[in-house]
Short mmCIF file of C-alpha atoms in Angstrom, two decimals:
data_model
loop_
_atom_site.label_atom_id
_atom_site.label_comp_id
_atom_site.label_asym_id
_atom_site.label_seq_id
_atom_site.Cartn_x
_atom_site.Cartn_y
_atom_site.Cartn_z
CA UNK A 20 0.00 0.00 0.00
CA UNK A 21 1.34 3.43 -0.93
CA UNK A 22 0.95 6.41 1.36
CA UNK A 23 -1.10 9.45 0.32
CA UNK A 24 1.28 11.68 2.35
CA UNK A 25 4.70 11.42 0.71
CA UNK A 26 7.70 13.04 2.37
CA UNK A 27 8.96 16.29 0.82
CA UNK A 28 11.58 14.20 -1.01
CA UNK A 29 8.91 12.87 -3.44
CA UNK A 30 7.53 16.30 -4.15
CA UNK A 31 7.49 18.35 -7.35
CA UNK A 32 10.56 20.64 -7.13
CA UNK A 33 8.38 23.69 -7.89
CA UNK A 34 6.18 22.91 -4.88
CA UNK A 35 9.22 22.30 -2.69
CA UNK A 36 10.64 25.63 -3.84
CA UNK A 37 7.40 27.46 -3.07
CA UNK A 38 7.30 25.88 0.40
CA UNK A 39 10.92 26.94 1.02
CA UNK A 40 10.10 30.49 -0.12
CA UNK A 41 7.17 30.73 2.30
CA UNK A 42 9.20 29.24 5.15
CA UNK A 43 11.99 31.75 4.55
CA UNK A 44 9.44 34.53 4.94
CA UNK A 45 8.08 32.95 8.13
CA UNK A 46 11.63 32.69 9.52
CA UNK A 47 12.38 36.33 8.65
CA UNK A 48 9.19 37.47 10.35
CA UNK A 49 9.93 35.36 13.44
CA UNK A 50 13.39 36.93 13.72
CA UNK A 51 11.86 40.40 13.44
CA UNK A 52 9.21 39.62 16.06
CA UNK A 53 11.76 38.17 18.50
CA UNK A 54 13.81 41.36 18.22
CA UNK A 55 10.71 43.55 18.66
CA UNK A 56 9.76 41.57 21.75
CA UNK A 57 13.28 41.96 23.16
CA UNK A 58 12.87 45.72 22.74
CA UNK A 59 9.38 45.59 24.28
CA UNK A 60 10.68 43.83 27.39
CA UNK A 61 13.43 46.45 27.70
CA UNK A 62 10.69 49.08 27.89
CA UNK A 63 8.52 47.16 30.35
CA UNK A 64 11.55 46.51 32.57
CA UNK A 65 12.05 50.28 32.71
CA UNK A 66 8.37 50.75 33.53
CA UNK A 67 8.72 48.19 36.33
CA UNK A 68 11.71 49.96 37.85
CA UNK A 69 10.07 53.38 37.48
CA UNK A 70 6.90 52.23 39.23
CA UNK A 71 8.83 50.47 41.99
CA UNK A 72 10.99 53.56 42.58
CA UNK A 73 8.04 55.95 42.78
CA UNK A 74 5.56 53.68 44.55
CA UNK A 75 3.22 53.81 41.59
CA UNK A 76 0.30 51.37 41.57
CA UNK A 77 1.49 48.15 39.95
CA UNK A 78 -1.60 47.50 37.83
CA UNK A 79 -3.41 50.01 35.65
CA UNK A 80 -6.64 48.38 34.45
CA UNK A 81 -7.64 51.46 32.42
CA UNK A 82 -4.34 51.38 30.53
CA UNK A 83 -4.71 47.65 29.91
CA UNK A 84 -8.27 48.07 28.61
CA UNK A 85 -7.06 50.78 26.21
CA UNK A 86 -4.22 48.52 25.02
CA UNK A 87 -6.61 45.64 24.30
CA UNK A 88 -9.11 47.86 22.50
CA UNK A 89 -6.37 49.42 20.38
CA UNK A 90 -4.74 46.11 19.45
CA UNK A 91 -8.08 44.59 18.51
CA UNK A 92 -8.70 47.52 16.14
CA UNK A 93 -5.20 47.28 14.65
CA UNK A 94 -5.66 43.53 14.19
CA UNK A 95 -8.97 44.02 12.43
CA UNK A 96 -7.43 46.45 9.97
CA UNK A 97 -4.55 44.01 9.35
CA UNK A 98 -7.05 41.15 8.81
CA UNK A 99 -5.80 39.36 11.90
CA UNK A 100 -8.35 37.77 14.26
CA UNK A 101 -8.95 40.41 16.98
CA UNK A 102 -9.55 37.65 19.53
CA UNK A 103 -6.08 36.31 18.71
CA UNK A 104 -4.54 39.78 19.12
CA UNK A 105 -6.13 40.02 22.57
CA UNK A 106 -4.91 36.52 23.49
CA UNK A 107 -1.45 37.52 22.26
CA UNK A 108 -1.38 40.67 24.42
CA UNK A 109 -2.45 38.65 27.46
CA UNK A 110 0.31 36.13 26.73
CA UNK A 111 2.91 38.91 26.63
CA UNK A 112 1.52 40.61 29.74
CA UNK A 113 1.79 37.32 31.67
CA UNK A 114 5.51 37.31 30.85
CA UNK A 115 5.86 40.98 31.84
CA UNK A 116 4.28 40.18 35.20
CA UNK A 117 6.78 37.35 35.66
CA UNK A 118 9.61 39.85 34.99
CA UNK A 119 8.11 42.39 37.36
CA UNK A 120 7.82 39.85 40.11
CA UNK A 121 11.59 39.48 39.80
CA UNK A 122 12.03 43.28 39.96
CA UNK A 123 9.71 43.47 42.99
CA UNK A 124 11.70 40.71 44.71
CA UNK A 125 14.85 42.79 44.44
CA UNK A 126 13.21 46.12 45.34
CA UNK A 127 13.03 46.96 49.04
CA UNK A 128 9.59 48.59 48.97
CA UNK A 129 7.98 45.26 48.17
CA UNK A 130 6.00 46.61 45.23
CA UNK A 131 3.64 44.06 43.71
CA UNK A 132 3.81 43.09 40.03
CA UNK A 133 2.96 45.67 37.39
CA UNK A 134 1.89 44.83 33.88
CA UNK A 135 2.04 47.97 31.78
CA UNK B 22 -4.40 56.52 56.75
CA UNK B 23 -2.75 57.54 53.45
CA UNK B 24 -1.96 55.04 50.77
CA UNK B 25 1.60 54.26 49.68
CA UNK B 26 0.38 53.73 46.11
CA UNK B 27 -0.95 57.08 44.90
CA UNK B 28 -2.73 57.24 41.55
CA UNK B 29 -0.74 58.71 38.69
CA UNK B 30 -2.52 62.03 39.36
CA UNK B 31 -0.29 62.64 42.42
CA UNK B 32 2.88 61.84 40.56
CA UNK B 33 5.85 64.05 39.73
CA UNK B 34 5.19 65.30 36.15
CA UNK B 35 8.69 64.17 35.09
CA UNK B 36 7.91 60.62 36.19
CA UNK B 37 4.52 60.70 34.49
CA UNK B 38 6.21 61.94 31.32
CA UNK B 39 8.80 59.16 31.44
CA UNK B 40 6.05 56.57 31.92
CA UNK B 41 4.13 58.00 28.95
CA UNK B 42 7.31 57.90 26.82
CA UNK B 43 7.88 54.22 27.64
CA UNK B 44 4.24 53.34 27.04
CA UNK B 45 4.32 55.05 23.64
CA UNK B 46 7.26 52.82 22.71
CA UNK B 47 5.42 49.73 23.96
CA UNK B 48 2.36 50.72 21.89
CA UNK B 49 4.49 51.29 18.77
CA UNK B 50 6.15 47.90 19.20
CA UNK B 51 2.78 46.19 19.73
CA UNK B 52 1.45 47.72 16.51
CA UNK B 53 4.55 46.52 14.65
CA UNK B 54 4.24 43.00 16.08
CA UNK B 55 0.53 42.76 15.25
CA UNK B 56 1.30 43.67 11.64
CA UNK B 57 4.20 41.20 11.49
CA UNK B 58 1.94 38.47 12.83
CA UNK B 59 -0.75 39.31 10.26
CA UNK B 60 1.92 38.85 7.59
CA UNK B 61 3.11 35.62 9.22
CA UNK B 62 -0.39 34.14 9.16
CA UNK B 63 -0.73 35.09 5.50
CA UNK B 64 2.37 32.96 4.83
CA UNK B 65 1.23 30.02 6.96
CA UNK B 66 -2.20 30.08 5.28
CA UNK B 67 -0.41 29.69 1.96
CA UNK B 68 1.65 26.83 3.41
CA UNK B 69 -1.58 25.20 4.59
CA UNK B 70 -3.19 25.41 1.16
CA UNK B 71 -0.01 24.25 -0.59
CA UNK B 72 0.27 21.20 1.66
CA UNK B 73 -3.41 20.35 1.35
CA UNK B 74 -3.27 20.68 -2.44
CA UNK B 75 -0.21 18.44 -2.79
CA UNK B 76 -1.00 15.92 -0.06
CA UNK B 77 2.12 16.93 1.83
CA UNK B 78 2.47 15.64 5.39
CA UNK B 79 0.77 18.14 7.68
CA UNK B 80 3.43 18.17 10.41
CA UNK B 81 7.18 18.45 9.92
CA UNK B 82 8.84 17.77 13.28
CA UNK B 83 12.35 18.34 11.87
CA UNK B 84 11.35 21.78 10.56
CA UNK B 85 9.76 22.64 13.91
CA UNK B 86 12.86 21.55 15.84
CA UNK B 87 15.01 23.77 13.59
CA UNK B 88 12.64 26.71 14.14
CA UNK B 89 12.81 26.34 17.91
CA UNK B 90 16.59 26.01 17.94
CA UNK B 91 17.00 29.05 15.70
CA UNK B 92 14.59 31.24 17.68
CA UNK B 93 16.26 30.29 20.95
CA UNK B 94 19.62 31.40 19.52
CA UNK B 95 18.19 34.66 18.16
CA UNK B 96 16.55 35.33 21.53
CA UNK B 97 19.79 34.74 23.38
CA UNK B 98 21.61 37.25 21.17
CA UNK B 99 18.80 39.77 21.71
CA UNK B 100 18.96 39.20 25.50
CA UNK B 101 15.47 37.71 25.49
CA UNK B 102 14.80 34.60 27.60
CA UNK B 103 15.20 31.66 25.14
CA UNK B 104 12.57 29.70 27.08
CA UNK B 105 10.15 32.56 26.45
CA UNK B 106 11.01 32.59 22.73
CA UNK B 107 10.21 28.88 22.57
CA UNK B 108 6.95 29.38 24.48
CA UNK B 109 6.10 32.20 22.09
CA UNK B 110 6.70 30.03 19.00
CA UNK B 111 4.53 27.29 20.48
CA UNK B 112 1.80 29.86 21.17
CA UNK B 113 1.89 31.01 17.53
CA UNK B 114 2.01 27.45 16.18
CA UNK B 115 -1.10 26.56 18.20
CA UNK B 116 -2.92 29.38 16.38
CA UNK B 117 -1.53 28.22 13.01
CA UNK B 118 -2.89 24.73 13.70
CA UNK B 119 -6.28 26.25 14.49
CA UNK B 120 -6.19 28.03 11.10
CA UNK B 121 -5.09 24.89 9.31
CA UNK B 122 -7.90 22.91 10.86
CA UNK B 123 -10.21 25.37 9.16
CA UNK B 124 -8.38 24.92 5.83
CA UNK B 125 -8.53 21.12 6.21
CA UNK B 126 -12.27 21.34 6.95
CA UNK B 127 -12.83 23.06 3.63
CA UNK B 128 -10.43 20.86 1.64
CA UNK B 129 -11.89 17.69 0.15
CA UNK B 130 -8.85 15.47 0.77
CA UNK B 131 -9.35 15.71 4.54
CA UNK B 132 -5.74 16.71 5.24
CA UNK B 133 -4.95 16.91 8.93
CA UNK B 134 -3.58 20.13 10.51
CA UNK B 135 -0.15 21.35 9.53
CA UNK B 136 1.94 23.68 11.62
CA UNK B 137 4.81 24.99 9.51
#
């Protein structure tokens, strides 16, 4: 019995080339996004230190609501699922909180985590 | 009793300004990332259709392992937690699979989800 899912070795070279072209684009985008996220965490680290130093409230629900609303609109215009954009922001914010817990641990005033 | 966490209204204008500056950068980065992700999903949608059309195997574990390894290295160079970069890729791939399930549903050959 032959398989209906051949490995890429059996594939028309034109198809293999098209797949490689798309994957190169995906890899380029991933590299760009990783570098953007590195820059984003630099900024949120600074926010964390600023808030800890000035006893600013760790969470800012109004700011977060504005961020979600804005990203959902941007996503819609870019034809990206707005629900995914919101899920993505929440995923990033969870990591920011993890970073801020580390900042709070090393800050004497015992500030609680801050997300934005 | 006064609170040790005043609202931003009570805050030194210079601090408020610095916070606003950082948040503007965060918002710019988020807009950039949302647009990069929209572009990424355009590419993975094409991969999904290409694979469905040519009965290519939906998953490619070797490709995924290379993606993870590469992103971890990029993250390290950008001073981003490599574990986070890997978590991020898995988060994105989960969404890609969701998209590809939709493609498979509308493709007669009943191809199973494909991630990359």
